[in-house]
Coordinates of C-alpha atoms in Angstrom, one line a residue:
M1 CA 23.7 -46.1 5.0
R2 CA 20.8 -48.0 5.9
V3 CA 17.2 -46.3 4.6
T4 CA 13.3 -47.6 5.8
I5 CA 11.0 -46.5 3.4
F6 CA 6.9 -46.6 4.8
G7 CA 5.1 -46.2 1.6
S8 CA 6.0 -48.4 -2.0
G9 CA 3.7 -46.0 -4.0
Y10 CA 5.1 -43.1 -6.8
V11 CA 7.5 -41.3 -3.7
G12 CA 8.3 -44.2 -2.0
L13 CA 9.5 -46.4 -4.7
V14 CA 11.6 -43.7 -6.8
T15 CA 13.4 -42.1 -3.5
G16 CA 14.0 -45.6 -2.7
A17 CA 15.3 -46.8 -6.1
C18 CA 17.6 -43.7 -6.8
L19 CA 18.9 -43.9 -2.9
A20 CA 20.0 -47.4 -4.0
D21 CA 21.7 -46.8 -7.1
A22 CA 23.9 -44.6 -5.0
G23 CA 25.1 -47.3 -3.0
N24 CA 22.3 -46.9 0.4
E25 CA 20.6 -50.4 1.5
V26 CA 17.1 -49.8 1.4
L27 CA 14.4 -51.5 2.6
C28 CA 10.6 -50.5 1.0
V29 CA 8.2 -51.6 3.7
D30 CA 4.3 -51.2 2.9
I31 CA 1.1 -53.0 4.6
D32 CA -0.2 -53.7 1.1
A33 CA 1.1 -57.5 0.8
A34 CA -0.2 -57.9 -3.0
R35 CA 1.6 -54.7 -3.8
I36 CA 5.1 -56.2 -2.0
A37 CA 4.7 -59.5 -3.8
R38 CA 4.4 -58.0 -7.5
L39 CA 7.7 -55.9 -6.8
N40 CA 9.3 -58.9 -5.2
A41 CA 8.3 -60.9 -8.8
G42 CA 10.0 -57.8 -10.7
E43 CA 6.6 -56.1 -11.4
V44 CA 7.0 -52.1 -10.5
P45 CA 3.6 -51.2 -10.1
I46 CA 3.4 -47.9 -11.2
H47 CA 4.7 -46.2 -14.5
E48 CA 7.3 -43.8 -14.8
P49 CA 10.3 -43.5 -16.9
G50 CA 13.4 -45.6 -16.3
L51 CA 12.6 -47.0 -12.8
D52 CA 11.9 -50.5 -13.8
E53 CA 15.0 -50.6 -14.8
L54 CA 16.7 -48.8 -11.6
I55 CA 14.7 -51.2 -9.8
A56 CA 15.8 -54.1 -11.1
R57 CA 19.3 -53.2 -11.3
N58 CA 19.2 -52.4 -7.7
R59 CA 16.7 -55.4 -6.5
D60 CA 19.6 -58.0 -8.3
K61 CA 22.3 -55.6 -6.3
G62 CA 20.8 -56.7 -3.2
R63 CA 20.7 -53.1 -2.1
L64 CA 16.7 -52.6 -3.1
S65 CA 14.4 -54.8 -1.0
F66 CA 10.4 -55.3 -0.3
T67 CA 8.9 -56.1 2.9
T68 CA 5.4 -56.1 4.5
D69 CA 7.5 -56.8 8.1
A70 CA 7.6 -53.2 9.9
A71 CA 9.4 -54.5 13.1
A72 CA 12.5 -55.5 10.5
A73 CA 11.8 -52.5 8.5
V74 CA 12.4 -50.3 11.9
A75 CA 15.3 -52.4 13.0
H76 CA 16.7 -51.9 9.7
G77 CA 17.7 -47.8 8.9
L78 CA 18.8 -45.3 10.8
F79 CA 17.1 -43.1 7.8
Q80 CA 13.1 -44.1 8.7
M81 CA 11.6 -42.1 5.8
I82 CA 7.8 -41.8 6.2
A83 CA 6.2 -41.9 1.9
V84 CA 2.4 -43.1 2.4
G85 CA -0.5 -41.3 1.4
T86 CA -2.5 -37.8 2.5
P87 CA -5.5 -37.7 0.7
P88 CA -7.9 -35.0 0.7
D89 CA -10.5 -35.1 3.2
E90 CA -14.2 -34.3 3.0
D91 CA -13.2 -30.6 4.5
G92 CA -10.3 -30.4 1.8
S93 CA -7.5 -30.9 4.9
A94 CA -4.8 -33.4 4.2
D95 CA -5.7 -37.2 5.6
L96 CA -3.3 -37.8 8.2
R97 CA -4.0 -41.2 9.4
H98 CA -1.4 -43.4 7.5
V99 CA 1.3 -40.8 8.2
L100 CA 0.4 -40.9 12.2
A101 CA 0.2 -44.9 11.7
V102 CA 3.5 -45.1 10.4
A103 CA 5.0 -43.1 13.1
Q104 CA 3.3 -45.0 15.8
T105 CA 4.8 -48.1 14.1
I106 CA 8.3 -46.7 14.5
G107 CA 7.5 -45.9 18.1
E108 CA 6.3 -49.5 18.9
N109 CA 9.8 -51.0 17.4
L110 CA 12.6 -48.3 18.3
A111 CA 15.3 -49.7 19.6
E112 CA 17.9 -47.1 19.0
Y113 CA 18.2 -43.6 17.7
K114 CA 16.7 -43.2 14.5
I115 CA 16.0 -40.3 11.8
V116 CA 12.0 -39.8 11.0
M117 CA 12.0 -37.9 7.6
T118 CA 8.6 -37.2 6.9
K119 CA 8.6 -37.3 2.5
S120 CA 4.6 -36.9 2.7
T121 CA 3.0 -33.3 1.8
V122 CA 1.7 -32.5 4.8
P123 CA 0.1 -29.5 6.5
V124 CA 2.4 -27.4 9.1
G125 CA 2.7 -28.3 12.7
T126 CA 2.8 -32.4 11.3
S127 CA 6.0 -32.6 12.4
D128 CA 5.0 -32.0 16.1
R129 CA 2.6 -34.4 15.7
V130 CA 4.7 -37.3 13.9
K131 CA 7.0 -36.6 17.3
A132 CA 4.0 -36.5 19.7
A133 CA 3.0 -39.9 18.2
V134 CA 6.4 -41.7 18.3
A135 CA 7.1 -41.1 22.2
A136 CA 3.6 -42.0 22.8
A137 CA 4.1 -45.1 21.9
L138 CA 7.9 -45.1 23.0
E139 CA 6.0 -44.5 26.4
A140 CA 3.5 -47.2 26.4
R141 CA 6.6 -49.4 26.3
R142 CA 8.2 -47.4 29.6
A143 CA 10.9 -47.4 26.7
Q144 CA 13.2 -44.4 26.4
Y145 CA 15.0 -44.0 22.9
E146 CA 16.2 -40.7 21.3
F147 CA 15.0 -40.2 18.1
D148 CA 14.6 -36.7 16.0
V149 CA 12.0 -35.7 13.4
V150 CA 12.9 -34.4 10.3
S151 CA 10.7 -32.3 7.5
N152 CA 11.9 -33.4 3.9
P153 CA 9.5 -33.2 1.3
E154 CA 10.1 -34.3 -2.4
F155 CA 9.6 -32.3 -5.4
L156 CA 9.4 -35.0 -8.1
K157 CA 7.6 -34.3 -11.4
E158 CA 5.7 -37.3 -12.4
G159 CA 7.4 -38.3 -15.6
A160 CA 10.4 -37.2 -15.1
A161 CA 11.1 -37.8 -11.4
I162 CA 13.9 -40.2 -11.5
A163 CA 16.4 -36.8 -12.8
D164 CA 14.7 -34.6 -10.3
F165 CA 15.7 -36.8 -7.0
M166 CA 19.5 -37.4 -9.0
K167 CA 20.0 -33.7 -9.6
P168 CA 17.8 -31.8 -7.8
D169 CA 17.0 -27.9 -7.5
R170 CA 17.4 -28.2 -4.0
V171 CA 16.8 -30.6 -1.3
V172 CA 14.7 -28.9 1.8
V173 CA 15.2 -30.2 5.1
G174 CA 13.6 -28.9 8.1
T175 CA 14.7 -29.8 11.9
D176 CA 16.2 -28.2 15.0
N177 CA 19.1 -30.6 15.4
P178 CA 22.4 -29.5 13.9
R179 CA 23.9 -33.0 14.2
T180 CA 20.8 -34.4 12.1
A181 CA 21.2 -32.1 9.3
E182 CA 24.9 -33.0 8.9
L183 CA 23.6 -37.0 8.5
L184 CA 21.1 -35.5 5.6
K185 CA 23.9 -34.2 4.0
A186 CA 26.1 -37.2 4.1
L187 CA 22.8 -38.8 2.6
Y188 CA 22.0 -36.8 0.1
H189 CA 25.8 -35.8 -0.8
P190 CA 25.9 -38.3 -3.9
F191 CA 23.1 -36.2 -5.1
T192 CA 24.4 -32.4 -4.5
R193 CA 27.9 -32.8 -4.8
S194 CA 28.3 -30.1 -7.7
H195 CA 26.3 -27.8 -5.8
E196 CA 25.2 -27.2 -2.5
R197 CA 21.8 -27.9 -2.7
M198 CA 20.5 -28.3 0.6
L199 CA 18.6 -25.5 2.3
V200 CA 18.5 -26.3 5.5
M201 CA 15.5 -24.5 7.7
D202 CA 13.2 -25.1 10.7
L203 CA 10.4 -27.8 10.7
R204 CA 7.5 -25.7 10.1
S205 CA 9.2 -23.3 7.6
A206 CA 10.2 -27.1 5.6
E207 CA 6.3 -28.0 5.6
L208 CA 5.4 -25.1 4.2
T209 CA 8.0 -24.6 1.5
K210 CA 6.5 -27.8 0.0
Y211 CA 2.8 -26.6 -0.1
A212 CA 4.0 -23.3 -1.1
A213 CA 5.6 -24.7 -4.4
N214 CA 2.9 -26.5 -5.6
A215 CA 0.3 -23.5 -4.8
M216 CA 2.6 -20.9 -6.8
L217 CA 2.8 -23.6 -9.5
A218 CA -0.5 -24.0 -9.6
T219 CA -1.5 -20.4 -9.9
K220 CA 0.5 -19.3 -12.5
I221 CA -1.8 -22.7 -14.8
S222 CA -4.4 -20.8 -13.5
F223 CA -3.6 -17.4 -14.3
M224 CA -2.0 -18.4 -17.5
N225 CA -5.7 -20.3 -18.9
E226 CA -7.7 -16.9 -17.3
L227 CA -6.1 -15.3 -19.7
A228 CA -6.7 -17.6 -22.6
N229 CA -10.2 -17.1 -22.0
L230 CA -9.5 -13.7 -22.2
A231 CA -7.4 -13.5 -25.4
E232 CA -10.2 -15.5 -27.2
R233 CA -12.6 -13.2 -26.1
L234 CA -10.6 -10.1 -27.2
G235 CA -9.6 -12.1 -30.6
A236 CA -5.6 -12.4 -29.3
D237 CA -3.4 -15.1 -29.8
I238 CA -2.2 -16.8 -26.0
E239 CA 0.2 -18.3 -27.5
K240 CA 2.0 -15.2 -28.9
V241 CA 1.2 -13.8 -25.4
R242 CA 2.6 -16.5 -23.5
A243 CA 5.8 -15.9 -25.4
G244 CA 5.5 -12.0 -24.9
I245 CA 5.4 -12.2 -21.4
G246 CA 7.9 -15.7 -21.0
S247 CA 10.6 -13.5 -22.3
D248 CA 10.9 -11.6 -19.7
P249 CA 13.3 -13.1 -17.3
R250 CA 11.3 -12.0 -14.0
I251 CA 8.3 -14.3 -15.3
G252 CA 10.1 -17.3 -17.5
Y253 CA 8.3 -19.9 -19.6
S254 CA 7.8 -22.6 -16.5
F255 CA 4.3 -23.3 -16.0
I256 CA 2.9 -21.1 -18.4
Y257 CA 0.8 -22.7 -20.9
P258 CA -2.4 -22.9 -21.5
G259 CA -4.5 -25.5 -21.5
A260 CA -7.9 -28.0 -19.8
G261 CA -6.2 -27.6 -16.2
Y262 CA -4.0 -29.7 -13.6
G263 CA -4.9 -32.6 -12.7
G264 CA -3.0 -35.0 -10.5
S265 CA -2.1 -36.2 -7.3
C266 CA -0.5 -33.3 -6.2
F267 CA -1.7 -29.8 -7.7
P268 CA -5.4 -30.1 -6.9
K269 CA -4.6 -31.5 -3.2
D270 CA -2.2 -29.4 -2.2
V271 CA -4.0 -26.2 -3.1
K272 CA -7.2 -27.3 -1.1
A273 CA -5.3 -28.7 2.0
L274 CA -3.0 -25.2 1.7
E275 CA -6.1 -23.0 1.9
R276 CA -7.6 -25.1 5.2
S277 CA -4.8 -24.4 6.7
A278 CA -5.1 -20.9 6.3
R279 CA -8.9 -21.1 7.8
D280 CA -7.7 -23.2 10.2
A281 CA -5.1 -20.3 11.3
G282 CA -7.7 -17.7 10.7
A283 CA -6.3 -16.3 7.5
E284 CA -8.1 -15.8 4.6
A285 CA -6.4 -17.5 1.6
R286 CA -8.4 -15.8 -1.0
I287 CA -5.6 -16.3 -3.9
L288 CA -5.8 -19.9 -3.7
A289 CA -9.8 -20.2 -3.7
A290 CA -9.5 -17.8 -6.9
V291 CA -6.7 -20.5 -8.6
E292 CA -9.0 -24.2 -7.6
A293 CA -12.0 -22.4 -8.8
V294 CA -10.8 -21.5 -12.2
N295 CA -9.0 -24.4 -12.7
E296 CA -12.3 -26.7 -11.8
Q297 CA -13.6 -24.4 -14.6
Q298 CA -11.3 -24.7 -16.9
K299 CA -11.5 -28.8 -16.9
R300 CA -15.3 -28.2 -18.1
V301 CA -14.3 -25.8 -21.3
L302 CA -13.9 -28.7 -23.6
F303 CA -16.8 -29.7 -23.0
K304 CA -18.5 -26.8 -23.7
K305 CA -17.0 -26.0 -26.6
I306 CA -17.8 -29.2 -27.8
Q307 CA -21.3 -28.6 -26.3
R308 CA -21.8 -24.9 -28.2
Y309 CA -20.5 -26.7 -31.7
F310 CA -22.6 -29.6 -32.0
G311 CA -25.9 -27.1 -30.6
G312 CA -26.2 -29.0 -27.9
R313 CA -27.2 -32.1 -29.3
L314 CA -24.8 -34.4 -27.8
A315 CA -27.1 -37.7 -27.3
G316 CA -25.8 -40.1 -30.3
R317 CA -22.7 -38.8 -31.0
T318 CA -19.0 -39.9 -30.9
V319 CA -16.2 -38.1 -29.6
A320 CA -12.5 -39.3 -29.9
V321 CA -10.6 -38.1 -27.0
W322 CA -6.0 -38.5 -27.3
G323 CA -4.6 -38.4 -24.1
L324 CA -5.9 -39.8 -20.8
A325 CA -3.1 -39.3 -18.1
F326 CA -3.1 -35.8 -16.5
K327 CA 0.3 -35.2 -18.0
P328 CA 2.6 -36.9 -20.4
N329 CA 5.5 -40.0 -19.4
T330 CA 2.5 -41.4 -16.9
D331 CA -0.5 -43.5 -16.4
D332 CA -2.1 -41.0 -13.5
L333 CA -5.7 -40.2 -13.8
R334 CA -6.2 -38.8 -10.3
E335 CA -7.7 -35.3 -11.1
A336 CA -7.2 -35.7 -15.0
P337 CA -9.0 -33.0 -16.8
S338 CA -9.9 -35.8 -19.4
R339 CA -12.5 -37.8 -16.9
V340 CA -14.1 -34.5 -16.5
L341 CA -14.6 -33.9 -20.3
M342 CA -15.4 -38.1 -21.0
E343 CA -18.0 -38.3 -17.6
A344 CA -20.4 -34.6 -19.0
L345 CA -19.6 -36.3 -22.5
W346 CA -21.7 -39.3 -20.7
A347 CA -24.2 -36.9 -18.7
A348 CA -25.4 -35.5 -22.3
G349 CA -25.7 -39.3 -23.9
A350 CA -22.3 -39.1 -26.1
S351 CA -19.7 -42.1 -26.4
V352 CA -16.1 -41.9 -26.0
R353 CA -13.4 -43.5 -28.1
A354 CA -10.3 -42.8 -26.0
Y355 CA -6.3 -43.2 -26.6
D356 CA -3.6 -43.1 -24.4
P357 CA -0.1 -44.3 -24.8
V358 CA 0.6 -45.8 -20.9
A359 CA -2.8 -45.2 -19.8
I360 CA -5.3 -47.3 -20.9
A361 CA -5.2 -50.0 -18.3
E362 CA -5.6 -47.6 -15.7
A363 CA -8.8 -46.2 -16.9
R364 CA -10.0 -49.4 -17.7
R365 CA -9.6 -50.2 -13.9
I366 CA -11.2 -47.1 -13.0
Y367 CA -14.5 -47.1 -15.2
G368 CA -14.6 -51.1 -16.3
E369 CA -16.4 -52.1 -19.4
R370 CA -19.2 -49.8 -20.4
S371 CA -20.9 -49.4 -23.3
D372 CA -20.3 -45.7 -23.9
L373 CA -16.6 -45.8 -23.9
V374 CA -14.4 -48.0 -26.1
L375 CA -10.5 -48.2 -24.8
C376 CA -8.0 -47.9 -28.4
E377 CA -5.1 -49.3 -29.3
S378 CA -3.5 -46.3 -31.3
A379 CA -4.4 -42.5 -31.8
A380 CA -5.6 -43.5 -35.2
A381 CA -8.8 -46.7 -34.4
A382 CA -9.8 -43.6 -32.1
L383 CA -10.6 -41.2 -34.7
E384 CA -13.1 -44.0 -36.1
G385 CA -16.8 -43.5 -36.4
A386 CA -15.9 -40.1 -34.3
D387 CA -17.5 -37.2 -34.7
A388 CA -15.0 -35.0 -33.1
L389 CA -11.6 -35.0 -31.9
A390 CA -10.9 -33.8 -28.3
I391 CA -7.1 -34.1 -27.2
C392 CA -6.7 -33.3 -23.4
T393 CA -2.8 -34.5 -22.7
E394 CA 0.0 -33.6 -24.8
W395 CA 1.7 -36.9 -25.7
Q396 CA 4.6 -36.8 -28.1
E397 CA 3.1 -38.4 -30.9
F398 CA 0.2 -36.1 -30.9
R399 CA 2.3 -33.4 -32.2
S400 CA 2.7 -34.7 -35.7
P401 CA -0.1 -36.7 -36.6
D402 CA -1.8 -37.4 -40.2
F403 CA -4.0 -34.1 -40.8
A404 CA -5.6 -35.6 -43.8
R405 CA -6.3 -39.1 -43.0
M406 CA -7.4 -37.4 -39.5
R407 CA -10.1 -34.9 -41.9
T408 CA -11.1 -37.9 -44.0
V409 CA -12.3 -40.4 -40.9
L410 CA -13.8 -37.7 -38.1
R411 CA -17.3 -37.5 -39.4
E412 CA -17.4 -33.6 -39.0
P413 CA -13.5 -32.3 -39.9
V414 CA -13.3 -30.8 -36.1
V415 CA -10.5 -30.7 -33.0
F416 CA -11.0 -29.5 -29.6
D417 CA -7.5 -29.1 -28.4
G418 CA -7.2 -28.5 -24.7
R419 CA -3.4 -28.5 -25.0
N420 CA -2.5 -26.3 -28.2
L421 CA -0.8 -28.8 -29.7
Y422 CA -1.5 -26.8 -33.6
E423 CA -1.1 -24.0 -35.2
P424 CA -4.8 -22.6 -36.4
S425 CA -3.5 -21.9 -39.7
L426 CA -2.2 -24.5 -40.5
M427 CA -5.7 -26.5 -39.3
A428 CA -7.1 -24.0 -41.4
A429 CA -5.4 -24.6 -44.2
Q430 CA -5.5 -28.8 -44.0
G431 CA -10.1 -28.2 -44.0
I432 CA -10.5 -28.8 -39.9
R433 CA -12.4 -26.9 -37.8
Y434 CA -10.0 -26.1 -35.1
F435 CA -11.2 -24.2 -31.3
A436 CA -8.3 -24.4 -29.3
I437 CA -7.4 -22.4 -25.6
G438 CA -7.1 -19.0 -26.2
R439 CA -6.9 -19.3 -30.0
G440 CA -8.3 -20.7 -33.2
E441 CA -11.7 -20.2 -34.3
R442 CA -14.2 -19.1 -31.4
L443 CA -18.0 -20.4 -30.9
A444 CA -20.5 -18.0 -29.8
E445 CA -21.6 -17.7 -26.6

């Protein structure tokens, strides 16, 4: 099948590469000429395990190509996927300018039947606006061509996106046309052969499903973080509590790991957007508001622990930070807890020596050169000259460090662990003071 994807960002590139790998002819289009030039030169502008090889293989076989020519892109594919960004507006709502601009472009160039699919995460009712935008562009041309609009939200986890696409838990399709549903089943058949995983529903239900999924996962994280803070006050160990409740199959172990808060491009944006959608519909989303508030507070927990430990005197101190990305296996720093920590440390007069296996370049792009930030080439190098260590991301290489060296190199043998990587008893035996989330030592308020 022939597929066009508008947007060569995270969702567009993963979707395009995976569809091409199944034998489809995929054309990715973007208005960013520099990005397209990089992709055509064999460079992949995002970090996702396995994506470089997948793109290279399918580009070499002629199944995956990149262009800035929107007219050629509309002509290419039966399926016209919209996978552009929907950044949060100032009021928390999703900014749909890019989505609607693509819809207009499709309408301006439509010359035969197409299926217009929204992969972007959008508020309920967006498909109606996409349909109206395409229709308006056709009317302006005095042209009459049939088209269908489909909601086909993505459920890709950064760091495991290729596996999520190749072996999906579900494929959600929102459409009011049974014929279109059959065409989508054919497109996704290579990925759903072992089990029927396609869920066909109406457009608005499909749009809400994506927001509901992310909001539910964010709720689990914030609830667990609130429990962790309570466990700390009560003298309980949240990791033992987690094992106790996770063993209940009604709860499960997924997304009940306490930490320094969630980040990334999805959860923070989508919780706010769903909360705004609720207000626009005349409803009060009190749980969503609490989820967001708890998360914002949780992102400051590590800084508060460091501040209390040093008696509020952080000026002139240096803190080593392990992990900058919001989660492992990505270089994405959007809404990352590490950014909140570093910026609070700088505001208090402290310096940072930071290390991340893949996100150093992104950190340098965001913060540039500054005297209070040293971006290091290894975890060990970050400890040099530091007064304390803070851990923000649970990268695998941080799980079993040289504790003896850590104790010796740090000016004060103290670790503030935002991901609960170590056992408090082990740290005590190593002579390292250990402050984690809902376990370990507790500092007086």
